[in-house]
PDB file of C-alpha atoms in Angstrom:
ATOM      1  CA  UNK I   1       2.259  17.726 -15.783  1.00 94.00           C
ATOM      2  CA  UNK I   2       0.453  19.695 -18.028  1.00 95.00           C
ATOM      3  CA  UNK I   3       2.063  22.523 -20.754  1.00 95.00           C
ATOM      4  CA  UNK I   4       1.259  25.093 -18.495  1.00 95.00           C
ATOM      5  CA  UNK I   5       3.917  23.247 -15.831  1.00 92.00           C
ATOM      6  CA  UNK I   6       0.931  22.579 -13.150  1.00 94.00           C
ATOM      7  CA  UNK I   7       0.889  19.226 -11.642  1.00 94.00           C
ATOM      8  CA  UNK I   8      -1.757  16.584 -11.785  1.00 94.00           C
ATOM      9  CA  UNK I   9      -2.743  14.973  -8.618  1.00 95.00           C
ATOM     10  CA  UNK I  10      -5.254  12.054  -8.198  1.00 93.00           C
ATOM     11  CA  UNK I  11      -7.306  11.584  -5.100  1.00 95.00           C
ATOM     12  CA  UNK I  12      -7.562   8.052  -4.203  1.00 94.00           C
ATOM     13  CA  UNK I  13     -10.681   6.519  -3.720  1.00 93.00           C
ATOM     14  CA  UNK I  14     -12.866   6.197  -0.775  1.00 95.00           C
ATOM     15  CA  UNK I  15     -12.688   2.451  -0.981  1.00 93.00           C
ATOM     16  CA  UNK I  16      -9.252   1.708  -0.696  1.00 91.00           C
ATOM     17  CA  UNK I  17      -7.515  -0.264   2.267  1.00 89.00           C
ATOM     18  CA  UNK I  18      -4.393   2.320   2.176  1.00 91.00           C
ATOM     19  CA  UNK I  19      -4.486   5.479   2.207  1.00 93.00           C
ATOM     20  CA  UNK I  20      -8.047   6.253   1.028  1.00 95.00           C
ATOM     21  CA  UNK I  21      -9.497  10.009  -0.131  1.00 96.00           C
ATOM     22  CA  UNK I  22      -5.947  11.766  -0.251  1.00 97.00           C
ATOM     23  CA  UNK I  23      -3.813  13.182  -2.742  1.00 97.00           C
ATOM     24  CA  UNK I  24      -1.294  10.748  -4.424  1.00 94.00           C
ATOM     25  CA  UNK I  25       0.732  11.098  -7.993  1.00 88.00           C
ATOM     26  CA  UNK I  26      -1.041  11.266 -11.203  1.00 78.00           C
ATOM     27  CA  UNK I  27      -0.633   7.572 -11.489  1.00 81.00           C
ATOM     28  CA  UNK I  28       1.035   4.744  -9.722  1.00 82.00           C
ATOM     29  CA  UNK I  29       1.910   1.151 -10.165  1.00 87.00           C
ATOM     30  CA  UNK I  30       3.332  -2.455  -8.944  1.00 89.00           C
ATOM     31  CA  UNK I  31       5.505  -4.329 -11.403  1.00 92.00           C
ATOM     32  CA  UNK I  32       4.077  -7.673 -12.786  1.00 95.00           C
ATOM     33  CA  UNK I  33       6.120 -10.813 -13.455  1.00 95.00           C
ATOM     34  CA  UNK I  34       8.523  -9.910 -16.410  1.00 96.00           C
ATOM     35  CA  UNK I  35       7.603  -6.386 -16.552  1.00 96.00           C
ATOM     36  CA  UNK I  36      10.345  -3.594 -15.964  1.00 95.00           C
ATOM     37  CA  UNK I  37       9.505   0.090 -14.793  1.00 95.00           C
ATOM     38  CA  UNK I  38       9.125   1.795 -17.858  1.00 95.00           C
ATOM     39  CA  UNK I  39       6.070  -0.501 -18.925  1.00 95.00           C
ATOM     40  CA  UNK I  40       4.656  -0.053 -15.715  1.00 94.00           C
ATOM     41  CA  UNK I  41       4.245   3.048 -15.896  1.00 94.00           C
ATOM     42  CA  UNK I  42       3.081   2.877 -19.467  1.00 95.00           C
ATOM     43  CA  UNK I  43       0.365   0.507 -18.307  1.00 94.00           C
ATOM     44  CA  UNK I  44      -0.565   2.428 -15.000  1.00 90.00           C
ATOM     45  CA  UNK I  45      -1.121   5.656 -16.743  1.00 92.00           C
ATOM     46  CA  UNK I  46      -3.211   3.827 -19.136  1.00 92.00           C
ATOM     47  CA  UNK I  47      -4.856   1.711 -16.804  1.00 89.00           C
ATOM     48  CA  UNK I  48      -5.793   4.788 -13.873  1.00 87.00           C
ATOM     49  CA  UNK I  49      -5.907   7.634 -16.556  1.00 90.00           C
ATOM     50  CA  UNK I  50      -6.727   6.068 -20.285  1.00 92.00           C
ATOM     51  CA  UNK I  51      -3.450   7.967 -21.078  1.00 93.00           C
ATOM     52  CA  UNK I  52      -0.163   6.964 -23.259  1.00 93.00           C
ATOM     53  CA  UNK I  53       2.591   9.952 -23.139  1.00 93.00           C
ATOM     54  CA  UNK I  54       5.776   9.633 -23.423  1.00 94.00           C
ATOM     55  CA  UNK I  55       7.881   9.286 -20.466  1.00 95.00           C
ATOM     56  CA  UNK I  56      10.851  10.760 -19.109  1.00 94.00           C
ATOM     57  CA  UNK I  57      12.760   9.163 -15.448  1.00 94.00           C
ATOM     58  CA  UNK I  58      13.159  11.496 -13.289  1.00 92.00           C
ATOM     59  CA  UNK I  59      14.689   9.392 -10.286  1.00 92.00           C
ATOM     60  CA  UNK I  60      16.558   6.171 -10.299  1.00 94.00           C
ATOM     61  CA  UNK I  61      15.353   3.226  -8.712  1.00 95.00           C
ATOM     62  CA  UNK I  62      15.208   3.809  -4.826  1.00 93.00           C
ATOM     63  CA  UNK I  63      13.625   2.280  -1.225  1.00 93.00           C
ATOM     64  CA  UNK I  64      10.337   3.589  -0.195  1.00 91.00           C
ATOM     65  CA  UNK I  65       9.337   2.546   3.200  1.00 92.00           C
ATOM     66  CA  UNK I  66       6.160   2.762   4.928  1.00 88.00           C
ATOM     67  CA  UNK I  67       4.287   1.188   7.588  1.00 88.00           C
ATOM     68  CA  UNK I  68       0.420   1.166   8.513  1.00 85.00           C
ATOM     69  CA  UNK I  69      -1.599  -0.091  10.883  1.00 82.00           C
ATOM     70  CA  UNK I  70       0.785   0.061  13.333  1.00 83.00           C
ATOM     71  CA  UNK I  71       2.948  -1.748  12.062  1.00 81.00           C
ATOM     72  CA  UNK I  72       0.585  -4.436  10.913  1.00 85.00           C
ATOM     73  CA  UNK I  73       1.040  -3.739   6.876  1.00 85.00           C
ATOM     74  CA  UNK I  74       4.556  -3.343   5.984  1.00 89.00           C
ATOM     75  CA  UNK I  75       4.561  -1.421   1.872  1.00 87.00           C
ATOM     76  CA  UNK I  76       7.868  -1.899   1.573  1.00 91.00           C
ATOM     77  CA  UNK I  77       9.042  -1.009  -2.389  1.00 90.00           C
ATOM     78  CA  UNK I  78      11.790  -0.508  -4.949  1.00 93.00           C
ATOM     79  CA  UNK I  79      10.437   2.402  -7.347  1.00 93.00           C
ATOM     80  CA  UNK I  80      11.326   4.780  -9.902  1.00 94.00           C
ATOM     81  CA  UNK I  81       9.570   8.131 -11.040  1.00 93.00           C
ATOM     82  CA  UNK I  82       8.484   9.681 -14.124  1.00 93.00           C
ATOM     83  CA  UNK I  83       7.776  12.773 -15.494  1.00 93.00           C
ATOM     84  CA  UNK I  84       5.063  12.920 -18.418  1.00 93.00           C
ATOM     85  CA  UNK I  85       3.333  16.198 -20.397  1.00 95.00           C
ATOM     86  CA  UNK I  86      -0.425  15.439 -21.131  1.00 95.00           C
ATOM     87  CA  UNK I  87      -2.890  18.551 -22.141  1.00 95.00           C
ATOM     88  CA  UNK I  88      -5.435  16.075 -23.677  1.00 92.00           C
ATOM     89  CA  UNK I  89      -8.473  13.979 -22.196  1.00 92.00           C
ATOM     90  CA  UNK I  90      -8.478  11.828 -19.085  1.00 92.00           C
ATOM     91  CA  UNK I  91     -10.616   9.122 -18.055  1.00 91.00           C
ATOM     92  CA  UNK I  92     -10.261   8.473 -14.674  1.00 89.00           C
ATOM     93  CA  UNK I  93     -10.393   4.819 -13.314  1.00 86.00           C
ATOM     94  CA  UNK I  94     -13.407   5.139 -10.859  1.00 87.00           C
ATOM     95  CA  UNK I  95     -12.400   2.124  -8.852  1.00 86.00           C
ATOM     96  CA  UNK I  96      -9.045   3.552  -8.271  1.00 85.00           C
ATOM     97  CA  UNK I  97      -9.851   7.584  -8.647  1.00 89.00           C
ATOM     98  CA  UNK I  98     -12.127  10.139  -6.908  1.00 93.00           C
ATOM     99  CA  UNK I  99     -10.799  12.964  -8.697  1.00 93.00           C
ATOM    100  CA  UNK I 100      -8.089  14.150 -10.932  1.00 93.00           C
ATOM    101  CA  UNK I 101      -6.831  17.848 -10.939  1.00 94.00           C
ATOM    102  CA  UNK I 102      -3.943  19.545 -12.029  1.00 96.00           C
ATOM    103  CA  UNK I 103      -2.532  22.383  -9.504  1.00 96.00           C
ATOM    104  CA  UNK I 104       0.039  25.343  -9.487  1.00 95.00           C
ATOM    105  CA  UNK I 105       3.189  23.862  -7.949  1.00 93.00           C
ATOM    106  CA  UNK I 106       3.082  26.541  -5.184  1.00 94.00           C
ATOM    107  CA  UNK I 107      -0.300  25.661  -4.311  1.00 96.00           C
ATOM    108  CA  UNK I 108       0.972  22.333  -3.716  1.00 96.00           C
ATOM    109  CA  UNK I 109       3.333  23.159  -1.594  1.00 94.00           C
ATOM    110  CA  UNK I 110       1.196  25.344   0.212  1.00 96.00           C
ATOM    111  CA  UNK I 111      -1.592  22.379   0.654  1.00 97.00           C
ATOM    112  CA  UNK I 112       1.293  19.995   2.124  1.00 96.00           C
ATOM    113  CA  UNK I 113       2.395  22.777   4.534  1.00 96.00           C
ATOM    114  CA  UNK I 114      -1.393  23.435   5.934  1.00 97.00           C
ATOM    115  CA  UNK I 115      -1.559  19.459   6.254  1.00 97.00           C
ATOM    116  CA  UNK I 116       0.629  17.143   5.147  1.00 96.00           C
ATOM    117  CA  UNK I 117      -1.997  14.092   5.992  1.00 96.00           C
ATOM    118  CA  UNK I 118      -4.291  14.850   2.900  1.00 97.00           C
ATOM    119  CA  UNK I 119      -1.454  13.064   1.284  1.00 97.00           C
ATOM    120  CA  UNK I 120      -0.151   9.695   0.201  1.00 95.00           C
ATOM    121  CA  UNK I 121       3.338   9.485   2.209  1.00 93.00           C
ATOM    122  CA  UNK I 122       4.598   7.953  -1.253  1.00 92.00           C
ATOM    123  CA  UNK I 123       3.632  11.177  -2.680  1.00 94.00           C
ATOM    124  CA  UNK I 124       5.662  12.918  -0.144  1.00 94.00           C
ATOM    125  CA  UNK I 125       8.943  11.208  -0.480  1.00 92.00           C
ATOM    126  CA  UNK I 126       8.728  11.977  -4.307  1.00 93.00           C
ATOM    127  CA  UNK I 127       8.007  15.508  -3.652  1.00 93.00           C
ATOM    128  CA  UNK I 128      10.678  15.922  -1.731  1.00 89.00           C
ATOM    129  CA  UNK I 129      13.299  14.651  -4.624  1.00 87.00           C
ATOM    130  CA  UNK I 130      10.764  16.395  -7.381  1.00 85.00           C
ATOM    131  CA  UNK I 131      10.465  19.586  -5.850  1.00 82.00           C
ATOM    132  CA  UNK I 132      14.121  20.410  -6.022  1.00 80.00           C
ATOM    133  CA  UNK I 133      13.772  19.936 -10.100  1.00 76.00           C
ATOM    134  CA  UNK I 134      10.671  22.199 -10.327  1.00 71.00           C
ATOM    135  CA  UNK I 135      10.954  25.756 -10.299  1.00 56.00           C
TER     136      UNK I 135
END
């Protein structure tokens, strides 16, 4: 988020296998041997964003499960979320980003309801827990 309370969204890129060219959290990230959730995060928001704020969980470790491909890919995961205030710079990770914008959390919810597949469904299941703590 930024000070003003408007959420920042990242469009994936083009190139990726999942989910390409829609609308996903400001940053997300796998766990690497050894590492726990906080210092993924850390390191996500660093590695997609060239960001370090300070982090605050916002949801407890829970099952996110999605399938693609019909069936094919199985993503599968145990994750957390954050919440983090940045008003500074960002430099976007060009492999991993195609754009980063912050929106009004209305107009969020109004993009979702005009069509819900511009969106990661990861997103989605966080949105539904996060919405309920954003006014």
């Amino acid at each position: 988020f930024n000070s003003e309370g408007k959420i920042l969204l990242q469009k994936r890129s083009a190139t990726k296998d999942i989910c390409p060219s829609t609308w996903d959290l400001g940053a997300s990230e796998t766990l690497k041997s050894g590492e726990d959730y906080i210092q993924a995060a850390t390191r996500g928001l660093q590695e997609e964003l060239g960001i370090r704020p300070m982090l605050e969980k916002l949801r407890d470790v829970h099952l996110q499960k999605n399938d693609y491909f019909g069936g094919k890919i199985k993503d599968y995961e145990l994750v957390e979320l954050y919440k983090a205030v940045h008003d500074g710079e960002m430099k976007a990770n060009n492999n991993e980003v195609a754009e980063v914008r912050f929106f009004a959390v209305p107009d969020v919810k109004n993009m979702i309801k005009k069509n819900r597949n511009q969106f990661t469904p990861w997103f989605l299941d966080e949105w539904k827990y996060a919405r309920k703590l954003l006014k």
